[in-house]
XYZ file of C-alpha atoms in Angstrom:
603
model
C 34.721 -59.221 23.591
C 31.439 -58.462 21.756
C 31.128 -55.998 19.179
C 28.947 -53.454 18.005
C 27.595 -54.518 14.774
C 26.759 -51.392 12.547
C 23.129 -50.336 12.434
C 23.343 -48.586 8.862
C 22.867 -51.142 5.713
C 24.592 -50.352 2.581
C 22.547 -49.936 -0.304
C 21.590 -52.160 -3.357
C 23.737 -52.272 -6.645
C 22.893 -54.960 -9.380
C 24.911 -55.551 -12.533
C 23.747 -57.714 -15.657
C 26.361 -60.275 -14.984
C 28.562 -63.080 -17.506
C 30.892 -66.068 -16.857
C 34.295 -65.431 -17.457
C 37.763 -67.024 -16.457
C 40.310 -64.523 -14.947
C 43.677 -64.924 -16.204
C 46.072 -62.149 -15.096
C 49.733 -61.412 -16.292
C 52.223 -60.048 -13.208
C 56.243 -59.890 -13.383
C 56.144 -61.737 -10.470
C 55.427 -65.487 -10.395
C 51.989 -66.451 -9.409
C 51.170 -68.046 -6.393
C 49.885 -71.923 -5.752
C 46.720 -73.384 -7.565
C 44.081 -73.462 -4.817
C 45.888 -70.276 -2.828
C 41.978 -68.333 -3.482
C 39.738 -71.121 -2.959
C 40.136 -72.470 0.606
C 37.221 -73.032 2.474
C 36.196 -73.431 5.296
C 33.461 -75.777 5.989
C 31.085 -77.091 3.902
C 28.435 -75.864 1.332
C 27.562 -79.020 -1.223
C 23.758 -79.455 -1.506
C 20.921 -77.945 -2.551
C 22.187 -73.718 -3.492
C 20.026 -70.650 -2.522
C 19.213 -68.007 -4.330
C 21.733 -66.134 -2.265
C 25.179 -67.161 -0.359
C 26.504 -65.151 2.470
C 30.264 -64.574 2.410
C 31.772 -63.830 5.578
C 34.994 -61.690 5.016
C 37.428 -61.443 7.797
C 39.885 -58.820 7.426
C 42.930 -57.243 9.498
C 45.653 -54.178 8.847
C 48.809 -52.900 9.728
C 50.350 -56.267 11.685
C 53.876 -54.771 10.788
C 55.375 -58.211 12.293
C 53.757 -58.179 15.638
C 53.704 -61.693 16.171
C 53.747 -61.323 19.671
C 51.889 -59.130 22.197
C 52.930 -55.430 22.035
C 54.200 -53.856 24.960
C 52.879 -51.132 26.778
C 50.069 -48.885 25.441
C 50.611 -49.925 21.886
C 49.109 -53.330 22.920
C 45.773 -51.786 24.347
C 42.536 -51.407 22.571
C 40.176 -48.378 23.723
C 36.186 -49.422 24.485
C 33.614 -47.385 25.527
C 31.778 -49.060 28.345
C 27.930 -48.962 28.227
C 28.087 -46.452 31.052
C 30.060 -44.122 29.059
C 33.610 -44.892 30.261
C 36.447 -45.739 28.263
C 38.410 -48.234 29.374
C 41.961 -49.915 27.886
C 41.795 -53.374 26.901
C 45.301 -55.815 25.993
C 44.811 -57.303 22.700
C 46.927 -58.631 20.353
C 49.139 -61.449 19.157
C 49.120 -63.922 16.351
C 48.551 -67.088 18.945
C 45.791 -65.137 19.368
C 44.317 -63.460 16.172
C 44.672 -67.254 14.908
C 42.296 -68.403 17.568
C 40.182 -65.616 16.857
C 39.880 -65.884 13.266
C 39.465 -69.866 13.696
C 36.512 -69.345 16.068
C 35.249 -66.583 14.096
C 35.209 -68.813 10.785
C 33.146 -71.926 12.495
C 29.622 -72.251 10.701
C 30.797 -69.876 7.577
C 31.354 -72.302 4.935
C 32.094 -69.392 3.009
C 34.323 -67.425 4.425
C 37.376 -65.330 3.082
C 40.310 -63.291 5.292
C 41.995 -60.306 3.322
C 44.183 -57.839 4.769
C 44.944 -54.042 4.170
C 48.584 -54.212 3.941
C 51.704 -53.482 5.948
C 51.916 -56.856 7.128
C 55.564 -56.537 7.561
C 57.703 -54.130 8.001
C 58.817 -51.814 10.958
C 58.707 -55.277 12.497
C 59.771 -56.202 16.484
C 62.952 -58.134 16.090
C 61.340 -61.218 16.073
C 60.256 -60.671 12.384
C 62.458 -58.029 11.869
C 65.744 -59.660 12.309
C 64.960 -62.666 9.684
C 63.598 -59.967 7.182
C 60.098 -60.870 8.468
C 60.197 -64.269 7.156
C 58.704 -65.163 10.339
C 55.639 -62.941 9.762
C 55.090 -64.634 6.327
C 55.099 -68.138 7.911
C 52.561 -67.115 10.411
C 49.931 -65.411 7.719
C 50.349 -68.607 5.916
C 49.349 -70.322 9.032
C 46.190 -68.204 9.755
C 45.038 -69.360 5.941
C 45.257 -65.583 4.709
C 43.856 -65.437 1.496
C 45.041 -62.328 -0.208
C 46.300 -58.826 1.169
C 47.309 -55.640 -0.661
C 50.759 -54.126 -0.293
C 51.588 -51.333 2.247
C 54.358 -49.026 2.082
C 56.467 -50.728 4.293
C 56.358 -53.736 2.035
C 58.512 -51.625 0.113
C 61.089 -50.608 3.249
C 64.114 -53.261 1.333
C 62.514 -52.892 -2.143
C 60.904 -54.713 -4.759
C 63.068 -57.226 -5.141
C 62.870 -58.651 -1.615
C 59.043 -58.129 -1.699
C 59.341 -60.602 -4.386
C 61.079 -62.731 -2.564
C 58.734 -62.622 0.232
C 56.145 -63.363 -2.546
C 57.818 -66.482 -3.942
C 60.224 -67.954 -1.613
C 64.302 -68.282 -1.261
C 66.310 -67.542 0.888
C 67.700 -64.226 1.489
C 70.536 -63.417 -0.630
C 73.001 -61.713 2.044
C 72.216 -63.585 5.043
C 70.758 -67.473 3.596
C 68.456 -69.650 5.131
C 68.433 -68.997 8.753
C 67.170 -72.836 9.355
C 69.626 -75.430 8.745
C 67.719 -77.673 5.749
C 64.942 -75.096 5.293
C 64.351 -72.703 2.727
C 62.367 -70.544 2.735
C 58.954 -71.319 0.594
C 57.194 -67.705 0.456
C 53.512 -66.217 1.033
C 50.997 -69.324 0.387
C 48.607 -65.699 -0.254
C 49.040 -63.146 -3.510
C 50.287 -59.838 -2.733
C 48.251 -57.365 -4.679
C 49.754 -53.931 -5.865
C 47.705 -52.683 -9.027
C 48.957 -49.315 -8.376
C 52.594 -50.199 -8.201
C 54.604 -50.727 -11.777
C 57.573 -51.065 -12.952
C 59.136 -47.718 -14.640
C 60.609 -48.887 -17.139
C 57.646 -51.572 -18.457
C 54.641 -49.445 -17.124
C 53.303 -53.354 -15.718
C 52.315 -53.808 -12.138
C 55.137 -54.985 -10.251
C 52.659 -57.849 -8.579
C 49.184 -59.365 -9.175
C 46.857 -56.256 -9.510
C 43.686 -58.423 -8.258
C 43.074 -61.634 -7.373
C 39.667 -63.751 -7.524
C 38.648 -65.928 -4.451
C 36.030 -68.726 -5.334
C 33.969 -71.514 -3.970
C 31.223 -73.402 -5.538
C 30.075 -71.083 -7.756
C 30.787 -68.065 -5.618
C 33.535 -65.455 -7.308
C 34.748 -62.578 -5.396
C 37.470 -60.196 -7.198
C 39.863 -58.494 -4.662
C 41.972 -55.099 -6.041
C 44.713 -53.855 -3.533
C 46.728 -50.697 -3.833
C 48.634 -49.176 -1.829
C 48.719 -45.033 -0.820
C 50.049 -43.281 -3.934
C 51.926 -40.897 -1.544
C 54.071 -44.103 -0.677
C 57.320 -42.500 -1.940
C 57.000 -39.688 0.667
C 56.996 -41.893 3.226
C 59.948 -44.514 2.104
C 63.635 -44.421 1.723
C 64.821 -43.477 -1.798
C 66.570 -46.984 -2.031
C 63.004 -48.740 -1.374
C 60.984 -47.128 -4.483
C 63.668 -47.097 -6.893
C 62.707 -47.863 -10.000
C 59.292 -48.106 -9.223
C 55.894 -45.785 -9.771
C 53.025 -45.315 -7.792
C 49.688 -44.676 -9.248
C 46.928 -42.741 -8.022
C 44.518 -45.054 -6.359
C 40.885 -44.321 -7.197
C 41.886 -44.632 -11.018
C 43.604 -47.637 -10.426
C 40.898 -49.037 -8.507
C 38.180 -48.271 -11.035
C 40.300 -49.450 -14.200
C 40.450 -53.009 -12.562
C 36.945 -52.426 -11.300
C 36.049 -52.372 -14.890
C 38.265 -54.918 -16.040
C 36.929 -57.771 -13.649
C 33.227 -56.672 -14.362
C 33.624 -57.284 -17.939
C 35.347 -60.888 -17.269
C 31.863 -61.419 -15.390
C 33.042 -61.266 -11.662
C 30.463 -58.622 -10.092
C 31.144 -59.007 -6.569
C 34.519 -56.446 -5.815
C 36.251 -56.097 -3.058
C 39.337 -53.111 -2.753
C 41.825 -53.154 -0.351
C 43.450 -50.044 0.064
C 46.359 -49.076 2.502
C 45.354 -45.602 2.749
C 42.842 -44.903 5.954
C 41.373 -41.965 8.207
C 40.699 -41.157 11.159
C 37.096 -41.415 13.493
C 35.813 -39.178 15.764
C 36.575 -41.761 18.580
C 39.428 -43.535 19.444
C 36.791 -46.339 20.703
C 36.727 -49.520 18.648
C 33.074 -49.860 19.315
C 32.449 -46.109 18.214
C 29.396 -45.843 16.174
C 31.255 -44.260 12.752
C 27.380 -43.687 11.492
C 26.293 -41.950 14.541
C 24.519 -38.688 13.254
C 26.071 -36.185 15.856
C 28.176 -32.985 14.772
C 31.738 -33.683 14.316
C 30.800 -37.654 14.513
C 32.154 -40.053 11.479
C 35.475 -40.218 9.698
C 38.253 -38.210 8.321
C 41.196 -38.055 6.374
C 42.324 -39.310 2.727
C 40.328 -42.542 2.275
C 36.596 -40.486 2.759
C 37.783 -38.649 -0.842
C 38.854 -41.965 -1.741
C 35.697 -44.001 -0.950
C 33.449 -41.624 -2.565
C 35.718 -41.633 -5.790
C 35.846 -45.402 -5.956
C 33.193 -46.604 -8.806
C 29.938 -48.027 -7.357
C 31.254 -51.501 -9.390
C 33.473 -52.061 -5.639
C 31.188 -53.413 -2.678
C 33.566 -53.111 0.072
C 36.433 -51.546 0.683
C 39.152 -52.713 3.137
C 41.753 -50.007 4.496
C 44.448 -49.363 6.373
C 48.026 -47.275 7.547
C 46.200 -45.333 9.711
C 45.952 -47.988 12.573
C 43.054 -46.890 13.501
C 39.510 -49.060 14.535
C 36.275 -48.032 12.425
C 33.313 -49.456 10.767
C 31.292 -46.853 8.718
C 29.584 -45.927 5.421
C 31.076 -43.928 2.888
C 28.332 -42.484 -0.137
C 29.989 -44.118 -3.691
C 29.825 -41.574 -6.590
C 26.183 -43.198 -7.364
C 25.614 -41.623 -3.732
C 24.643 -45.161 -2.027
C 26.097 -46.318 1.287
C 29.403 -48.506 0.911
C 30.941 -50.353 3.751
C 34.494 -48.657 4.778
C 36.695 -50.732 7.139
C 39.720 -50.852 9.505
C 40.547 -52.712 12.019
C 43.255 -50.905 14.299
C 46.547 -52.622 14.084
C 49.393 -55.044 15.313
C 46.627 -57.976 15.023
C 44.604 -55.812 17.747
C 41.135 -56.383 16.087
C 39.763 -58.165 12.948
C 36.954 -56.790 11.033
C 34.096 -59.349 10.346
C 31.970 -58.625 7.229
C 29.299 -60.502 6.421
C 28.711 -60.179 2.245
C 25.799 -61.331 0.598
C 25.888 -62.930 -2.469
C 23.447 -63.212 -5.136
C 23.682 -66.427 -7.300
C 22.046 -65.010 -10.258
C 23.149 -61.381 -10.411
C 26.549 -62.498 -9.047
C 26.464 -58.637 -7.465
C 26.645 -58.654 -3.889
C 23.375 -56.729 -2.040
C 24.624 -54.137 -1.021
C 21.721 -53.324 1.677
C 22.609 -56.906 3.500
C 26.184 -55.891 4.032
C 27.185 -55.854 7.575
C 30.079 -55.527 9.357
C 31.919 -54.857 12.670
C 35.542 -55.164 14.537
C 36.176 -57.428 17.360
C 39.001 -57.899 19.925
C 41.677 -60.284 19.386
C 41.427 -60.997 23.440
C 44.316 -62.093 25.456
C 41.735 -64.155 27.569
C 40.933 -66.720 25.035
C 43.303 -69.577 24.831
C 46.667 -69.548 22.206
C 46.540 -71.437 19.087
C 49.777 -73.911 19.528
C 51.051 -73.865 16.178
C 51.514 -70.171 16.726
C 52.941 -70.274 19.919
C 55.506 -73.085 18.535
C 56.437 -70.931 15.592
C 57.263 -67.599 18.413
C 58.999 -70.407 19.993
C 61.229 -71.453 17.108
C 62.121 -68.205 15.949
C 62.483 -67.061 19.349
C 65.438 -69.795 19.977
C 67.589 -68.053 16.398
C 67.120 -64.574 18.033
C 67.168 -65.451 21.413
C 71.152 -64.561 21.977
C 70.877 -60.741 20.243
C 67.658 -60.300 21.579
C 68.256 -60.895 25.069
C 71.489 -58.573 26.018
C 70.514 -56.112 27.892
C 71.056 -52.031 27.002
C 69.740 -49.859 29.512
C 67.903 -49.481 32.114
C 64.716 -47.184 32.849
C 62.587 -46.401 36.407
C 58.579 -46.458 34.330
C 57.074 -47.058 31.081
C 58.795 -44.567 28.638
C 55.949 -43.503 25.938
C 56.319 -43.401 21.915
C 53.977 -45.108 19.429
C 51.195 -45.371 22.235
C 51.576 -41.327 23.403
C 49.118 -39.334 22.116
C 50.419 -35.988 22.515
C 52.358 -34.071 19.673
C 55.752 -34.703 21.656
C 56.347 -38.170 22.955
C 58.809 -39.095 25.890
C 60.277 -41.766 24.005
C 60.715 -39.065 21.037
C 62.865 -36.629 23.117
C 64.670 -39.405 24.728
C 65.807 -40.509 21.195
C 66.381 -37.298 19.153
C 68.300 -36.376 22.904
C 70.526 -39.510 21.834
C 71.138 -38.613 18.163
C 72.760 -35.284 19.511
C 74.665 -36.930 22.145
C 76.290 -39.392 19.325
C 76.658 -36.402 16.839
C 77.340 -33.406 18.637
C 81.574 -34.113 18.478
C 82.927 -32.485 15.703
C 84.401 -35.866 14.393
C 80.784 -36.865 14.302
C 79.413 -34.379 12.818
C 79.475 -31.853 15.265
C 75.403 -31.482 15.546
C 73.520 -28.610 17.293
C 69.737 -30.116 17.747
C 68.613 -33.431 16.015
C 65.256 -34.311 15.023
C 63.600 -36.966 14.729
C 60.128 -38.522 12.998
C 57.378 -39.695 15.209
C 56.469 -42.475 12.554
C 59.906 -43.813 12.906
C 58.809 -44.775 16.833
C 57.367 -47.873 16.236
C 56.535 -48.778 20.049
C 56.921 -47.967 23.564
C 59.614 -48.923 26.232
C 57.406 -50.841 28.578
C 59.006 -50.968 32.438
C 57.677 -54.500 32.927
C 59.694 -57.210 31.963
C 58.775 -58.752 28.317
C 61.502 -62.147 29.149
C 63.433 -63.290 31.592
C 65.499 -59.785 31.987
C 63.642 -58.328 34.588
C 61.492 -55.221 35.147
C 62.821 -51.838 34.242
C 65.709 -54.013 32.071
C 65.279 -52.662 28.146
C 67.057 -55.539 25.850
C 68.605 -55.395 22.566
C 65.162 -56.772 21.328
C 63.059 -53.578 22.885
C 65.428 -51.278 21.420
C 64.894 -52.920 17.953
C 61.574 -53.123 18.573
C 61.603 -49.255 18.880
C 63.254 -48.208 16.078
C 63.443 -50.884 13.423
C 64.337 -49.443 10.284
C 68.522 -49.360 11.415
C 68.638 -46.106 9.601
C 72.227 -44.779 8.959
C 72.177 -41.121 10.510
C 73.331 -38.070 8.892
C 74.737 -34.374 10.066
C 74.169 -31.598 7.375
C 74.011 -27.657 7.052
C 70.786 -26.026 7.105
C 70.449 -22.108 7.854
C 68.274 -20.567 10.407
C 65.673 -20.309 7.727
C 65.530 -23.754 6.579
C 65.466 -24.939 10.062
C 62.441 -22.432 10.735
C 60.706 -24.063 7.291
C 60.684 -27.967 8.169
C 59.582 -26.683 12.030
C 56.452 -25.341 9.456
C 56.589 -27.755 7.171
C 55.191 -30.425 10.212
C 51.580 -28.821 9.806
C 51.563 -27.283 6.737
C 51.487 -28.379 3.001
C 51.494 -32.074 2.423
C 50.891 -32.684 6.499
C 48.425 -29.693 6.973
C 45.438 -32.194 7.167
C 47.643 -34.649 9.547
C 50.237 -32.993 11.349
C 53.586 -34.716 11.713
C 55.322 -33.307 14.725
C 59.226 -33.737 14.569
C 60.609 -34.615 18.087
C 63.096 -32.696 18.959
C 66.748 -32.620 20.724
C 67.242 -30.826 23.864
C 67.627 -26.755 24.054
C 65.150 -26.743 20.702
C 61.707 -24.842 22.042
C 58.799 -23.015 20.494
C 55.332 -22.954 20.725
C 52.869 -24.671 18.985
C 49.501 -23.206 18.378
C 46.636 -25.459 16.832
C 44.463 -22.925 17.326
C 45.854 -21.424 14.589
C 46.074 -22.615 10.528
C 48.742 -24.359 8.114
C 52.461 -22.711 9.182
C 51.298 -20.020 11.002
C 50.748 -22.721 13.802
C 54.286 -22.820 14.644
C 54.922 -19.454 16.564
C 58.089 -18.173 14.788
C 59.147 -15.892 17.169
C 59.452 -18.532 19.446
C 61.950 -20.808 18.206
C 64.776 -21.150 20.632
C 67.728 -23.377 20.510
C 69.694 -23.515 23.749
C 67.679 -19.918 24.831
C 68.639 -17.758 21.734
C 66.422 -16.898 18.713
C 67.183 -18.282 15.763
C 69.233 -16.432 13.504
C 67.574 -16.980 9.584
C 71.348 -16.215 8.077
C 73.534 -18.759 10.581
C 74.006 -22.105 9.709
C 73.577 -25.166 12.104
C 74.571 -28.289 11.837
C 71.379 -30.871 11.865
C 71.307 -34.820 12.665
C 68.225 -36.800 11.453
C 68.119 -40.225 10.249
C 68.633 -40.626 6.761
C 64.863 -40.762 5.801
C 64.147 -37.505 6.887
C 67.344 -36.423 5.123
C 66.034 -37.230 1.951
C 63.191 -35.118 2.564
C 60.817 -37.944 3.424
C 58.064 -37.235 4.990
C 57.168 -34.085 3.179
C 60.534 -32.511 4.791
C 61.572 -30.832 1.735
C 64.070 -28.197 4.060
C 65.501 -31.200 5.821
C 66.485 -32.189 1.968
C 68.023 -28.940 1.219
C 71.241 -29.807 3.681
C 74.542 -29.082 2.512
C 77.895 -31.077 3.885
C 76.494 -34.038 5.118
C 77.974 -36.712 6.886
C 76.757 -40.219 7.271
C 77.465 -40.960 11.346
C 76.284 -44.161 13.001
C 72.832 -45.927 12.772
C 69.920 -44.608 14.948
C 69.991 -47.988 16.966
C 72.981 -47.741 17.456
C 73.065 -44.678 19.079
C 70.187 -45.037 20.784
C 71.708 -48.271 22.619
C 75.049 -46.286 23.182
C 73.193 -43.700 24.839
C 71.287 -46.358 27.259
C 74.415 -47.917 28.790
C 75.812 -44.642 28.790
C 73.080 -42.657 31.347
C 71.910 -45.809 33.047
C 72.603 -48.377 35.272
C 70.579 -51.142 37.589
C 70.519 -48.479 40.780
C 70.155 -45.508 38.663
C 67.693 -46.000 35.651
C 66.787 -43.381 33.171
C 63.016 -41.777 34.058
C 61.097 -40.721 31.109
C 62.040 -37.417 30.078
C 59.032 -34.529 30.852
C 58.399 -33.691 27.378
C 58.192 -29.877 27.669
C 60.288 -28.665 24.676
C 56.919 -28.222 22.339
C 54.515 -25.945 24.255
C 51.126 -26.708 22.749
C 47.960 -24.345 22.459
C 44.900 -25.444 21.726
């Protein structure tokens, strides 16, 4: 598919500029000699005055080696006669071919990525700790990529390891002979230290070269990153607020003589459009982008020529004013390996700056119509033979596609079919004896799609799909909250920390209210509607509630769904979820998707 390339130029910045070598200290061992200077093509001969660098750059792959199902796997484009249309994308056999093609004639040519490249992975990746994601990054010749929070889902430590190779040290090498050798790329996290040393946990920036050519790359990750990760995954660790981080390093690579900056930051927004091809620069009212990174962008020091983002999964291409109020080149490129972002830098020999008013850019589909790059396709393969007996067994059956990740209203079929499960498991008193469970829509990580991803058959949802689902295996807990409490985290969805970006709780069956987005912060949950199983709810009682043990810990900005009192630790969320598959469905009588009616929304 073509793309749209951005009409708007970003502006000129040039910086007196000195030679310098970059020699950077990180807890973490570095990675190979030659990791930052692959090219490809050639470049020898007589040198211009100026180079351009093509930068290639993807976000939020969270181990989606292949195809997602469903509507997760779609793209949205606007069609030339105004319609929008869905398009499949997606898939490392083909974001390789992709980023190959896209790479012939650029002898200088760089691919970063804006974190979350693991993590919340299908089983495919998930089930080998996403060494299988790592392999394949190191296959599409990924230079460098900043960490997301879900690098941070099993800690430091096994980021590390994902970093610099071993095997894993519960479950070993998974391949007899093989261990496992690591990310050929550095994992940047200048943001991220260690508590007790104050020192980055990882390489704060890296610096990609060829012939002459230096470009520094800083990656952070969102600062808010403990909010949105298990206790157990931050521990020990501090997370640093990113537009100071940025502009210390910033600094510190301007006065070692590299000019040319590139951030990557896994903090995003949100356009106007859901389009890809959406115009971000479009003058219209209401048109642009939204959300945490525009603060972000326009705090970042005017030393940065780029920046590359992320977590939000969504597509855009726009310009964000720098503090010096010039246009800056803002990027993201969807997610799942949907779309790639393809940036064209230009670089000036003598100032060593990039020109700022020559920077172009623009996404592109990863198509499913082009052909598969084999070495990806036998690496699915390979991994696909270890997980192929867990993966396979069948759990349930359903009658149509069952919505999550790809609904885009505030309560999602998939989400009520879930948080319908956790009560099911939990409601015995020996369980925990639950009266409504809730659960977090960013803990749906995909859709249950009715056609058949294997050999299983349409309508058949496998262990794999279920994992695929809900990922994290979090252990599930039952605890006391009062009627007040309860009536708090109900607010706390679009209030406080998620005022700006809702986060809608789905909810167990016989919990209804109203929902009015008409109105502002927790007034938008109508008090005085909150029913559970058709009485109001009493601010003195206590109820027993079952969440997974992320939103137990307040995560999320939950702080009442901390508060509980008596809790006890049931089964995990997949498993539960599986239980409750085989136990309402069979081959001749398959669950439908449930009508998603509990949240009455006004707008």
């Amino acid at each position: 598919m073509s793309a749209i390339p951005q009409k708007n130029r970003v502006s000129r910045r040039v910086l007196a500029a000195t030679a310098g070598l970059v020699t950077v200290g990180a807890l973490v061992a570095a990675t190979p000699a030659g990791a930052h200077d692959r090219g490809h093509g050639h470049g020898h001969g007589h040198q211009s005055r100026t180079v351009d660098v093509q930068l290639l750059s993807f976000n939020d792959l969270h181990g989606n080696l292949e195809p997602p199902d469903g509507s997760a796997g779609t793209v949205s484009e606007t069609r030339p006669d105004g319609t929008v249309t869905s398009v499949p994308a997606g898939g490392v056999e083909y974001l390789a071919t992709s980023l190959r093609t896209a790479r012939k004639g650029n002898p200088y040519s760089v691919t970063a990525a804006g974190g979350d490249m693991v993590g919340a992975s299908p089983l495919l990746s998930g089930l080998f700790h996403d060494e299988p994601t790592i392999e394949a990054l190191n296959g599409l010749d990924l230079d460098v990529t900043a960490v997301g929070n879900h690098e941070f889902d099993e800690g430091a430590t096994e980021l590390a390891r994902l970093q610099n190779g071993g095997c894993h040290p519960d479950d070993g090498c998974y391949e007899e002979g093989k261990e496992f050798k690591g990310a050929d790329f550095p994992y940047l996290a200048a943001n991220v230290t260690d508590e007790n040393t104050d020192k980055p946990i990882l390489k704060p920036y890296t610096v990609w070269k060829k012939n002459g050519v230096k470009i520094g790359f800083i990656g952070v990750t969102l600062e808010g990153t403990p909010d949105i990760v298990t206790a157990n995954g931050v521990k020990g660790l501090k997370f640093h607020d990113e537009i100071e981080t940025v502009n210390k390093y910033a600094k510190e690579l301007d006065r070692q003589g590299v000019k040319s900056i590139v951030a990557l930051i896994h903090e995003g927004g949100a356009p106007a459009s859901q389009s890809y091809d959406y115009d971000c620069d479009s003058p219209g009212a209401g048109d642009g982008i939204s959300g945490p990174i525009v603060d972000i962008a326009k705090g970042i020091t005017p030393k940065v020529d780029a920046l590359v983002t992320g977590h939000t999964h969504q597509a855009y291409v726009c310009t964000v004013p720098d503090p010096s109020g010039k246009p800056r080149m803002v990027t993201s490129a969807s997610s799942f390996g949907k779309l790639y972002t393809d940036t064209t830098l230009t670089y000036d020999r003598r100032t060593k700056d990039i020109v700022r008013t020559s920077v172009e850019s623009a996404n592109h589909i990863v198509s499913r119509d082009q052909a598969k790059a084999e070495d990806m396709t036998a690496l699915i393969a390979r991994w696909n033979t270890l997980a192929a007996p867990i993966a396979s067994k069948p759990q349930g059956y359903i009658s149509a596609d069952i919505n999550g990740r790809g609904s885009t209203s505030p309560e999602q079929p998939l989400g009520d079919l879930i948080a319908d499960a956790q009560l099911e498991g939990l409601a015995p008193e020996d369980k925990g004896g639950a009266d409504v469970a809730f659960m977090n829509p960013g803990g749906i990580r995909s859709d249950l799609a009715y056609a058949a991803s294997g050999s299983e058959g349409d309508g058949v949802v496998t262990y794999g799909e279920a994992f695929t689902v809900q990922p994290f295996t979090n252990m599930m807990n039952v605890v006391d909250l009062t009627g007040e409490q309860l009536v708090t985290a109900l607010q706390q969805q679009v209030s406080g920390s998620n005022e700006a970006s809702p986060k809608i709780l789905q909810v167990s069956d016989g919990l209804t209210y109203t929902l009015d987005m008409t109105k502002s912060g927790a007034d938008r949950v109508v008090a005085d509607t909150i029913r559970l199983n058709d009485e109001a709810i009493d601010p003195a009682k206590t109820y027993r509630v079952a969440m997974n043990e992320f939103l137990g810990g307040g995560g999320d900005g939950f702080a009442a769904l901390g508060e509980g009192a008596n809790k006890l630790v049931g089964a995990s969320d997949l498993d539960l979820f599986n239980d409750y598959l085989a136990a309402h469905s069979t081959a001749d009588a398959p669950l439908a998707p449930p009508a998603a009616d509990r949240i009455t929304v006004v707008r």
